[in-house]
């Protein structure tokens, strides 16, 4: 699995869309520390890149696979603790902030009574109540903004941004 945004770009270039989507099946969380509206970024067409390496370095994008670290029936944990399946090292994220679970063709997110809450598409969600999320929905854990992507969305993004 690629570990940096630049590695994702390279995978998209080398594999092409069909092979990329077949290799990276599932859901991903895109996050950034930059003050960028993720939805707008996903829909923006990059038309000129005089120095693409510099542009990539100036944006701190992270892509996390929505998957269990260990095989069990527990939900996918999101939080600041290194024992979580998806870790965000940010003080606004609780140690175990939320759970993600497959739900139909998408996911559901459950806030675990986190200190700073969880929101979906800008709306706070109730603690301990599963809330459905689909591709391109925004989930905010504390003040960390993420967007749910599938392999096709991820390919489109890294192809345009690279």
mmCIF file of N, CA, C and O in Angstrom, residues 42-117:
data_model
loop_
_atom_site.group_PDB
_atom_site.id
_atom_site.type_symbol
_atom_site.label_atom_id
_atom_site.label_comp_id
_atom_site.label_asym_id
_atom_site.label_seq_id
_atom_site.Cartn_x
_atom_site.Cartn_y
_atom_site.Cartn_z
ATOM 1 N N UNK A 42 -11.686 18.123 -4.679
ATOM 2 C CA UNK A 42 -11.973 16.917 -5.452
ATOM 3 C C UNK A 42 -12.578 17.261 -6.801
ATOM 4 O O UNK A 42 -12.338 16.585 -7.787
ATOM 5 N N UNK A 43 -13.337 18.353 -6.878
ATOM 6 C CA UNK A 43 -14.020 18.720 -8.117
ATOM 7 C C UNK A 43 -13.232 19.688 -8.979
ATOM 8 O O UNK A 43 -13.625 19.978 -10.096
ATOM 9 N N UNK A 44 -12.093 20.185 -8.498
ATOM 10 C CA UNK A 44 -11.311 21.162 -9.240
ATOM 11 C C UNK A 44 -10.421 20.469 -10.245
ATOM 12 O O UNK A 44 -9.724 19.519 -9.924
ATOM 13 N N UNK A 45 -10.422 20.962 -11.456
ATOM 14 C CA UNK A 45 -9.556 20.421 -12.503
ATOM 15 C C UNK A 45 -8.248 21.196 -12.487
ATOM 16 O O UNK A 45 -8.230 22.414 -12.591
ATOM 17 N N UNK A 46 -7.137 20.492 -12.332
ATOM 18 C CA UNK A 46 -5.819 21.116 -12.363
ATOM 19 C C UNK A 46 -5.403 21.202 -13.817
ATOM 20 O O UNK A 46 -5.294 20.185 -14.502
ATOM 21 N N UNK A 47 -5.191 22.428 -14.320
ATOM 22 C CA UNK A 47 -4.895 22.591 -15.742
ATOM 23 C C UNK A 47 -3.434 22.897 -16.020
ATOM 24 O O UNK A 47 -2.969 22.682 -17.115
ATOM 25 N N UNK A 48 -2.703 23.413 -15.050
ATOM 26 C CA UNK A 48 -1.308 23.765 -15.289
ATOM 27 C C UNK A 48 -0.493 23.437 -14.054
ATOM 28 O O UNK A 48 -0.867 23.770 -12.950
ATOM 29 N N UNK A 49 0.644 22.796 -14.283
ATOM 30 C CA UNK A 49 1.505 22.430 -13.160
ATOM 31 C C UNK A 49 2.956 22.650 -13.557
ATOM 32 O O UNK A 49 3.638 21.735 -13.994
ATOM 33 N N UNK A 50 3.452 23.883 -13.437
ATOM 34 C CA UNK A 50 4.825 24.145 -13.836
ATOM 35 C C UNK A 50 5.846 23.347 -13.031
ATOM 36 O O UNK A 50 6.886 22.989 -13.547
ATOM 37 N N UNK A 51 5.553 23.074 -11.787
ATOM 38 C CA UNK A 51 6.466 22.296 -10.957
ATOM 39 C C UNK A 51 5.636 21.383 -10.070
ATOM 40 O O UNK A 51 5.378 21.695 -8.915
ATOM 41 N N UNK A 52 5.196 20.216 -10.591
ATOM 42 C CA UNK A 52 4.282 19.372 -9.815
ATOM 43 C C UNK A 52 4.865 18.854 -8.516
ATOM 44 O O UNK A 52 4.158 18.691 -7.546
ATOM 45 N N UNK A 53 6.155 18.584 -8.428
ATOM 46 C CA UNK A 53 6.756 18.096 -7.181
ATOM 47 C C UNK A 53 6.614 19.143 -6.081
ATOM 48 O O UNK A 53 6.302 18.824 -4.953
ATOM 49 N N UNK A 54 6.852 20.394 -6.416
ATOM 50 C CA UNK A 54 6.727 21.466 -5.429
ATOM 51 C C UNK A 54 5.278 21.602 -4.965
ATOM 52 O O UNK A 54 5.002 21.779 -3.791
ATOM 53 N N UNK A 55 4.332 21.496 -5.901
ATOM 54 C CA UNK A 55 2.924 21.625 -5.551
ATOM 55 C C UNK A 55 2.505 20.499 -4.597
ATOM 56 O O UNK A 55 1.809 20.725 -3.630
ATOM 57 N N UNK A 56 2.961 19.276 -4.870
ATOM 58 C CA UNK A 56 2.631 18.160 -3.984
ATOM 59 C C UNK A 56 3.236 18.351 -2.609
ATOM 60 O O UNK A 56 2.614 18.078 -1.605
ATOM 61 N N UNK A 57 4.473 18.824 -2.553
ATOM 62 C CA UNK A 57 5.139 19.017 -1.271
ATOM 63 C C UNK A 57 4.460 20.101 -0.443
ATOM 64 O O UNK A 57 4.487 20.064 0.770
ATOM 65 N N UNK A 58 3.829 21.077 -1.114
ATOM 66 C CA UNK A 58 3.209 22.180 -0.374
ATOM 67 C C UNK A 58 1.872 21.786 0.240
ATOM 68 O O UNK A 58 1.336 22.494 1.059
ATOM 69 N N UNK A 59 1.342 20.652 -0.171
ATOM 70 C CA UNK A 59 0.078 20.182 0.392
ATOM 71 C C UNK A 59 0.326 18.915 1.167
ATOM 72 O O UNK A 59 0.938 17.990 0.679
ATOM 73 N N UNK A 60 -0.186 18.886 2.367
ATOM 74 C CA UNK A 60 0.040 17.736 3.234
ATOM 75 C C UNK A 60 -1.182 16.826 3.209
ATOM 76 O O UNK A 60 -1.949 16.788 4.148
ATOM 77 N N UNK A 61 -1.359 16.113 2.109
ATOM 78 C CA UNK A 61 -2.467 15.181 1.984
ATOM 79 C C UNK A 61 -2.069 13.848 2.580
ATOM 80 O O UNK A 61 -0.945 13.404 2.421
ATOM 81 N N UNK A 62 -3.014 13.216 3.231
ATOM 82 C CA UNK A 62 -2.799 11.857 3.716
ATOM 83 C C UNK A 62 -3.973 11.014 3.281
ATOM 84 O O UNK A 62 -5.117 11.459 3.292
ATOM 85 N N UNK A 63 -3.661 9.793 2.882
ATOM 86 C CA UNK A 63 -4.682 8.847 2.448
ATOM 87 C C UNK A 63 -4.586 7.644 3.354
ATOM 88 O O UNK A 63 -3.527 7.031 3.482
ATOM 89 N N UNK A 64 -5.698 7.319 3.998
ATOM 90 C CA UNK A 64 -5.732 6.181 4.918
ATOM 91 C C UNK A 64 -6.767 5.175 4.443
ATOM 92 O O UNK A 64 -7.910 5.533 4.171
ATOM 93 N N UNK A 65 -6.358 3.921 4.385
ATOM 94 C CA UNK A 65 -7.257 2.846 3.996
ATOM 95 C C UNK A 65 -8.226 2.575 5.150
ATOM 96 O O UNK A 65 -7.810 2.462 6.298
ATOM 97 N N UNK A 66 -9.511 2.461 4.850
ATOM 98 C CA UNK A 66 -10.521 2.155 5.860
ATOM 99 C C UNK A 66 -10.583 0.634 5.969
ATOM 100 O O UNK A 66 -11.320 -0.032 5.252
ATOM 101 N N UNK A 67 -9.738 0.100 6.854
ATOM 102 C CA UNK A 67 -9.615 -1.348 7.000
ATOM 103 C C UNK A 67 -9.170 -1.671 8.425
ATOM 104 O O UNK A 67 -8.486 -0.881 9.064
ATOM 105 N N UNK A 68 -9.555 -2.845 8.895
ATOM 106 C CA UNK A 68 -9.133 -3.305 10.220
ATOM 107 C C UNK A 68 -7.649 -3.653 10.195
ATOM 108 O O UNK A 68 -7.158 -4.238 9.247
ATOM 109 N N UNK A 69 -6.965 -3.318 11.259
ATOM 110 C CA UNK A 69 -5.555 -3.689 11.390
ATOM 111 C C UNK A 69 -5.423 -5.189 11.657
ATOM 112 O O UNK A 69 -4.484 -5.821 11.224
ATOM 113 N N UNK A 70 -6.379 -5.768 12.364
ATOM 114 C CA UNK A 70 -6.372 -7.205 12.676
ATOM 115 C C UNK A 70 -7.707 -7.802 12.255
ATOM 116 O O UNK A 70 -8.735 -7.128 12.274
ATOM 117 N N UNK A 71 -7.671 -9.058 11.890
ATOM 118 C CA UNK A 71 -8.901 -9.741 11.472
ATOM 119 C C UNK A 71 -9.773 -10.051 12.687
ATOM 120 O O UNK A 71 -9.428 -10.889 13.509
ATOM 121 N N UNK A 72 -10.870 -9.349 12.801
ATOM 122 C CA UNK A 72 -11.879 -9.656 13.819
ATOM 123 C C UNK A 72 -13.176 -8.961 13.429
ATOM 124 O O UNK A 72 -13.226 -8.243 12.433
ATOM 125 N N UNK A 73 -14.206 -9.172 14.193
ATOM 126 C CA UNK A 73 -15.516 -8.606 13.871
ATOM 127 C C UNK A 73 -15.734 -7.223 14.468
ATOM 128 O O UNK A 73 -16.814 -6.664 14.336
ATOM 129 N N UNK A 74 -14.742 -6.694 15.149
ATOM 130 C CA UNK A 74 -14.871 -5.370 15.751
ATOM 131 C C UNK A 74 -14.956 -4.312 14.648
ATOM 132 O O UNK A 74 -14.423 -4.497 13.560
ATOM 133 N N UNK A 75 -15.604 -3.176 14.933
ATOM 134 C CA UNK A 75 -15.632 -2.096 13.943
ATOM 135 C C UNK A 75 -14.239 -1.478 13.781
ATOM 136 O O UNK A 75 -13.348 -1.689 14.601
ATOM 137 N N UNK A 76 -14.072 -0.713 12.734
ATOM 138 C CA UNK A 76 -12.808 -0.020 12.455
ATOM 139 C C UNK A 76 -12.736 1.189 13.384
ATOM 140 O O UNK A 76 -13.616 2.051 13.363
ATOM 141 N N UNK A 77 -11.700 1.237 14.212
ATOM 142 C CA UNK A 77 -11.584 2.320 15.188
ATOM 143 C C UNK A 77 -10.803 3.498 14.605
ATOM 144 O O UNK A 77 -9.833 3.322 13.870
ATOM 145 N N UNK A 78 -11.262 4.702 14.957
ATOM 146 C CA UNK A 78 -10.626 5.946 14.538
ATOM 147 C C UNK A 78 -10.301 6.727 15.796
ATOM 148 O O UNK A 78 -11.164 6.895 16.662
ATOM 149 N N UNK A 79 -9.061 7.194 15.913
ATOM 150 C CA UNK A 79 -8.710 7.979 17.087
ATOM 151 C C UNK A 79 -7.251 8.367 17.113
ATOM 152 O O UNK A 79 -6.513 8.142 16.157
ATOM 153 N N UNK A 80 -6.848 8.934 18.235
ATOM 154 C CA UNK A 80 -5.479 9.392 18.436
ATOM 155 C C UNK A 80 -4.572 8.280 18.940
ATOM 156 O O UNK A 80 -3.356 8.312 18.752
ATOM 157 N N UNK A 81 -5.137 7.259 19.578
ATOM 158 C CA UNK A 81 -4.345 6.173 20.139
ATOM 159 C C UNK A 81 -3.702 5.343 19.033
ATOM 160 O O UNK A 81 -4.335 5.065 18.009
ATOM 161 N N UNK A 82 -2.471 4.937 19.258
ATOM 162 C CA UNK A 82 -1.778 4.128 18.250
ATOM 163 C C UNK A 82 -2.401 2.747 18.096
ATOM 164 O O UNK A 82 -2.106 2.034 17.151
ATOM 165 N N UNK A 83 -3.280 2.361 19.019
ATOM 166 C CA UNK A 83 -3.963 1.072 18.898
ATOM 167 C C UNK A 83 -5.187 1.141 17.979
ATOM 168 O O UNK A 83 -5.777 0.115 17.677
ATOM 169 N N UNK A 84 -5.558 2.330 17.535
ATOM 170 C CA UNK A 84 -6.685 2.475 16.614
ATOM 171 C C UNK A 84 -6.286 2.003 15.222
ATOM 172 O O UNK A 84 -5.111 2.036 14.845
ATOM 173 N N UNK A 85 -7.278 1.595 14.445
ATOM 174 C CA UNK A 85 -7.027 1.170 13.070
ATOM 175 C C UNK A 85 -6.659 2.358 12.185
ATOM 176 O O UNK A 85 -5.812 2.243 11.291
ATOM 177 N N UNK A 86 -7.296 3.495 12.410
ATOM 178 C CA UNK A 86 -7.007 4.730 11.681
ATOM 179 C C UNK A 86 -6.614 5.763 12.723
ATOM 180 O O UNK A 86 -7.402 6.099 13.607
ATOM 181 N N UNK A 87 -5.381 6.251 12.636
ATOM 182 C CA UNK A 87 -4.832 7.141 13.658
ATOM 183 C C UNK A 87 -4.665 8.555 13.111
ATOM 184 O O UNK A 87 -4.083 8.755 12.045
ATOM 185 N N UNK A 88 -5.189 9.524 13.852
ATOM 186 C CA UNK A 88 -4.971 10.941 13.588
ATOM 187 C C UNK A 88 -4.286 11.515 14.818
ATOM 188 O O UNK A 88 -4.903 11.613 15.880
ATOM 189 N N UNK A 89 -3.032 11.867 14.697
ATOM 190 C CA UNK A 89 -2.270 12.432 15.809
ATOM 191 C C UNK A 89 -2.575 13.925 15.922
ATOM 192 O O UNK A 89 -1.769 14.768 15.561
ATOM 193 N N UNK A 90 -3.762 14.231 16.382
ATOM 194 C CA UNK A 90 -4.183 15.627 16.538
ATOM 195 C C UNK A 90 -4.864 15.758 17.893
ATOM 196 O O UNK A 90 -5.673 14.903 18.266
ATOM 197 N N UNK A 91 -4.567 16.826 18.639
ATOM 198 C CA UNK A 91 -5.121 16.948 19.995
ATOM 199 C C UNK A 91 -6.641 17.051 20.046
ATOM 200 O O UNK A 91 -7.244 16.755 21.082
ATOM 201 N N UNK A 92 -7.306 17.429 18.952
ATOM 202 C CA UNK A 92 -8.770 17.522 18.972
ATOM 203 C C UNK A 92 -9.448 16.166 18.773
ATOM 204 O O UNK A 92 -10.655 16.047 18.945
ATOM 205 N N UNK A 93 -8.657 15.155 18.433
ATOM 206 C CA UNK A 93 -9.189 13.803 18.222
ATOM 207 C C UNK A 93 -9.023 13.016 19.514
ATOM 208 O O UNK A 93 -7.931 12.967 20.089
ATOM 209 N N UNK A 94 -10.107 12.398 19.979
ATOM 210 C CA UNK A 94 -10.051 11.591 21.204
ATOM 211 C C UNK A 94 -9.235 10.327 20.970
ATOM 212 O O UNK A 94 -9.025 9.905 19.831
ATOM 213 N N UNK A 95 -8.792 9.719 22.078
ATOM 214 C CA UNK A 95 -7.987 8.492 21.961
ATOM 215 C C UNK A 95 -8.705 7.441 21.117
ATOM 216 O O UNK A 95 -8.106 6.836 20.231
ATOM 217 N N UNK A 96 -9.950 7.169 21.417
ATOM 218 C CA UNK A 96 -10.800 6.340 20.562
ATOM 219 C C UNK A 96 -12.030 7.200 20.275
ATOM 220 O O UNK A 96 -12.920 7.321 21.099
ATOM 221 N N UNK A 97 -12.032 7.826 19.125
ATOM 222 C CA UNK A 97 -12.987 8.883 18.792
ATOM 223 C C UNK A 97 -14.284 8.337 18.180
ATOM 224 O O UNK A 97 -15.372 8.762 18.542
ATOM 225 N N UNK A 98 -14.137 7.390 17.226
ATOM 226 C CA UNK A 98 -15.304 6.917 16.479
ATOM 227 C C UNK A 98 -15.047 5.521 15.926
ATOM 228 O O UNK A 98 -13.917 5.026 15.952
ATOM 229 N N UNK A 99 -16.118 4.926 15.427
ATOM 230 C CA UNK A 99 -16.027 3.647 14.715
ATOM 231 C C UNK A 99 -16.579 3.830 13.309
ATOM 232 O O UNK A 99 -17.534 4.595 13.100
ATOM 233 N N UNK A 100 -15.991 3.113 12.369
ATOM 234 C CA UNK A 100 -16.511 3.022 11.006
ATOM 235 C C UNK A 100 -16.878 1.571 10.745
ATOM 236 O O UNK A 100 -16.161 0.665 11.191
ATOM 237 N N UNK A 101 -17.984 1.358 10.035
ATOM 238 C CA UNK A 101 -18.414 0.002 9.682
ATOM 239 C C UNK A 101 -18.942 0.009 8.259
ATOM 240 O O UNK A 101 -19.585 0.974 7.854
ATOM 241 N N UNK A 102 -18.709 -1.080 7.524
ATOM 242 C CA UNK A 102 -19.352 -1.200 6.220
ATOM 243 C C UNK A 102 -20.865 -1.199 6.409
ATOM 244 O O UNK A 102 -21.387 -1.794 7.355
ATOM 245 N N UNK A 103 -21.578 -0.499 5.530
ATOM 246 C CA UNK A 103 -23.042 -0.428 5.611
ATOM 247 C C UNK A 103 -23.595 -0.293 4.196
ATOM 248 O O UNK A 103 -23.481 0.770 3.583
ATOM 249 N N UNK A 104 -24.127 -1.374 3.666
ATOM 250 C CA UNK A 104 -24.633 -1.351 2.301
ATOM 251 C C UNK A 104 -23.491 -1.084 1.336
ATOM 252 O O UNK A 104 -22.447 -1.719 1.401
ATOM 253 N N UNK A 105 -23.672 -0.098 0.459
ATOM 254 C CA UNK A 105 -22.616 0.243 -0.500
ATOM 255 C C UNK A 105 -21.672 1.312 0.045
ATOM 256 O O UNK A 105 -20.760 1.756 -0.653
ATOM 257 N N UNK A 106 -21.874 1.723 1.285
ATOM 258 C CA UNK A 106 -21.033 2.753 1.882
ATOM 259 C C UNK A 106 -20.542 2.341 3.253
ATOM 260 O O UNK A 106 -20.225 1.175 3.489
ATOM 261 N N UNK A 107 -20.490 3.306 4.142
ATOM 262 C CA UNK A 107 -20.027 3.099 5.509
ATOM 263 C C UNK A 107 -21.006 3.746 6.472
ATOM 264 O O UNK A 107 -21.839 4.555 6.070
ATOM 265 N N UNK A 108 -20.875 3.410 7.743
ATOM 266 C CA UNK A 108 -21.539 4.184 8.783
ATOM 267 C C UNK A 108 -20.455 4.609 9.771
ATOM 268 O O UNK A 108 -19.454 3.919 9.953
ATOM 269 N N UNK A 109 -20.667 5.773 10.378
ATOM 270 C CA UNK A 109 -19.748 6.293 11.379
ATOM 271 C C UNK A 109 -20.521 6.436 12.681
ATOM 272 O O UNK A 109 -21.689 6.833 12.683
ATOM 273 N N UNK A 110 -19.868 6.075 13.784
ATOM 274 C CA UNK A 110 -20.465 6.180 15.116
ATOM 275 C C UNK A 110 -19.503 6.961 16.001
ATOM 276 O O UNK A 110 -18.362 6.539 16.200
ATOM 277 N N UNK A 111 -19.953 8.105 16.498
ATOM 278 C CA UNK A 111 -19.156 8.867 17.456
ATOM 279 C C UNK A 111 -19.224 8.159 18.801
ATOM 280 O O UNK A 111 -20.291 7.721 19.230
ATOM 281 N N UNK A 112 -18.085 8.014 19.467
ATOM 282 C CA UNK A 112 -18.020 7.278 20.734
ATOM 283 C C UNK A 112 -17.945 8.218 21.929
ATOM 284 O O UNK A 112 -17.114 8.076 22.812
ATOM 285 N N UNK A 113 -18.855 9.189 21.955
ATOM 286 C CA UNK A 113 -18.890 10.204 23.020
ATOM 287 C C UNK A 113 -17.562 10.942 23.100
ATOM 288 O O UNK A 113 -17.031 11.211 24.185
ATOM 289 N N UNK A 114 -17.016 11.268 21.923
ATOM 290 C CA UNK A 114 -15.730 11.966 21.862
ATOM 291 C C UNK A 114 -15.870 13.373 22.438
ATOM 292 O O UNK A 114 -16.956 13.953 22.439
ATOM 293 N N UNK A 115 -14.766 13.891 22.899
ATOM 294 C CA UNK A 115 -14.772 15.210 23.535
ATOM 295 C C UNK A 115 -15.151 16.324 22.562
ATOM 296 O O UNK A 115 -15.888 17.242 22.906
ATOM 297 N N UNK A 116 -14.640 16.246 21.322
ATOM 298 C CA UNK A 116 -14.864 17.322 20.355
ATOM 299 C C UNK A 116 -15.837 16.955 19.239
ATOM 300 O O UNK A 116 -16.010 17.719 18.295
ATOM 301 N N UNK A 117 -16.469 15.806 19.332
ATOM 302 C CA UNK A 117 -17.532 15.436 18.414
ATOM 303 C C UNK A 117 -17.088 15.023 17.020
ATOM 304 O O UNK A 117 -15.927 15.136 16.638
#
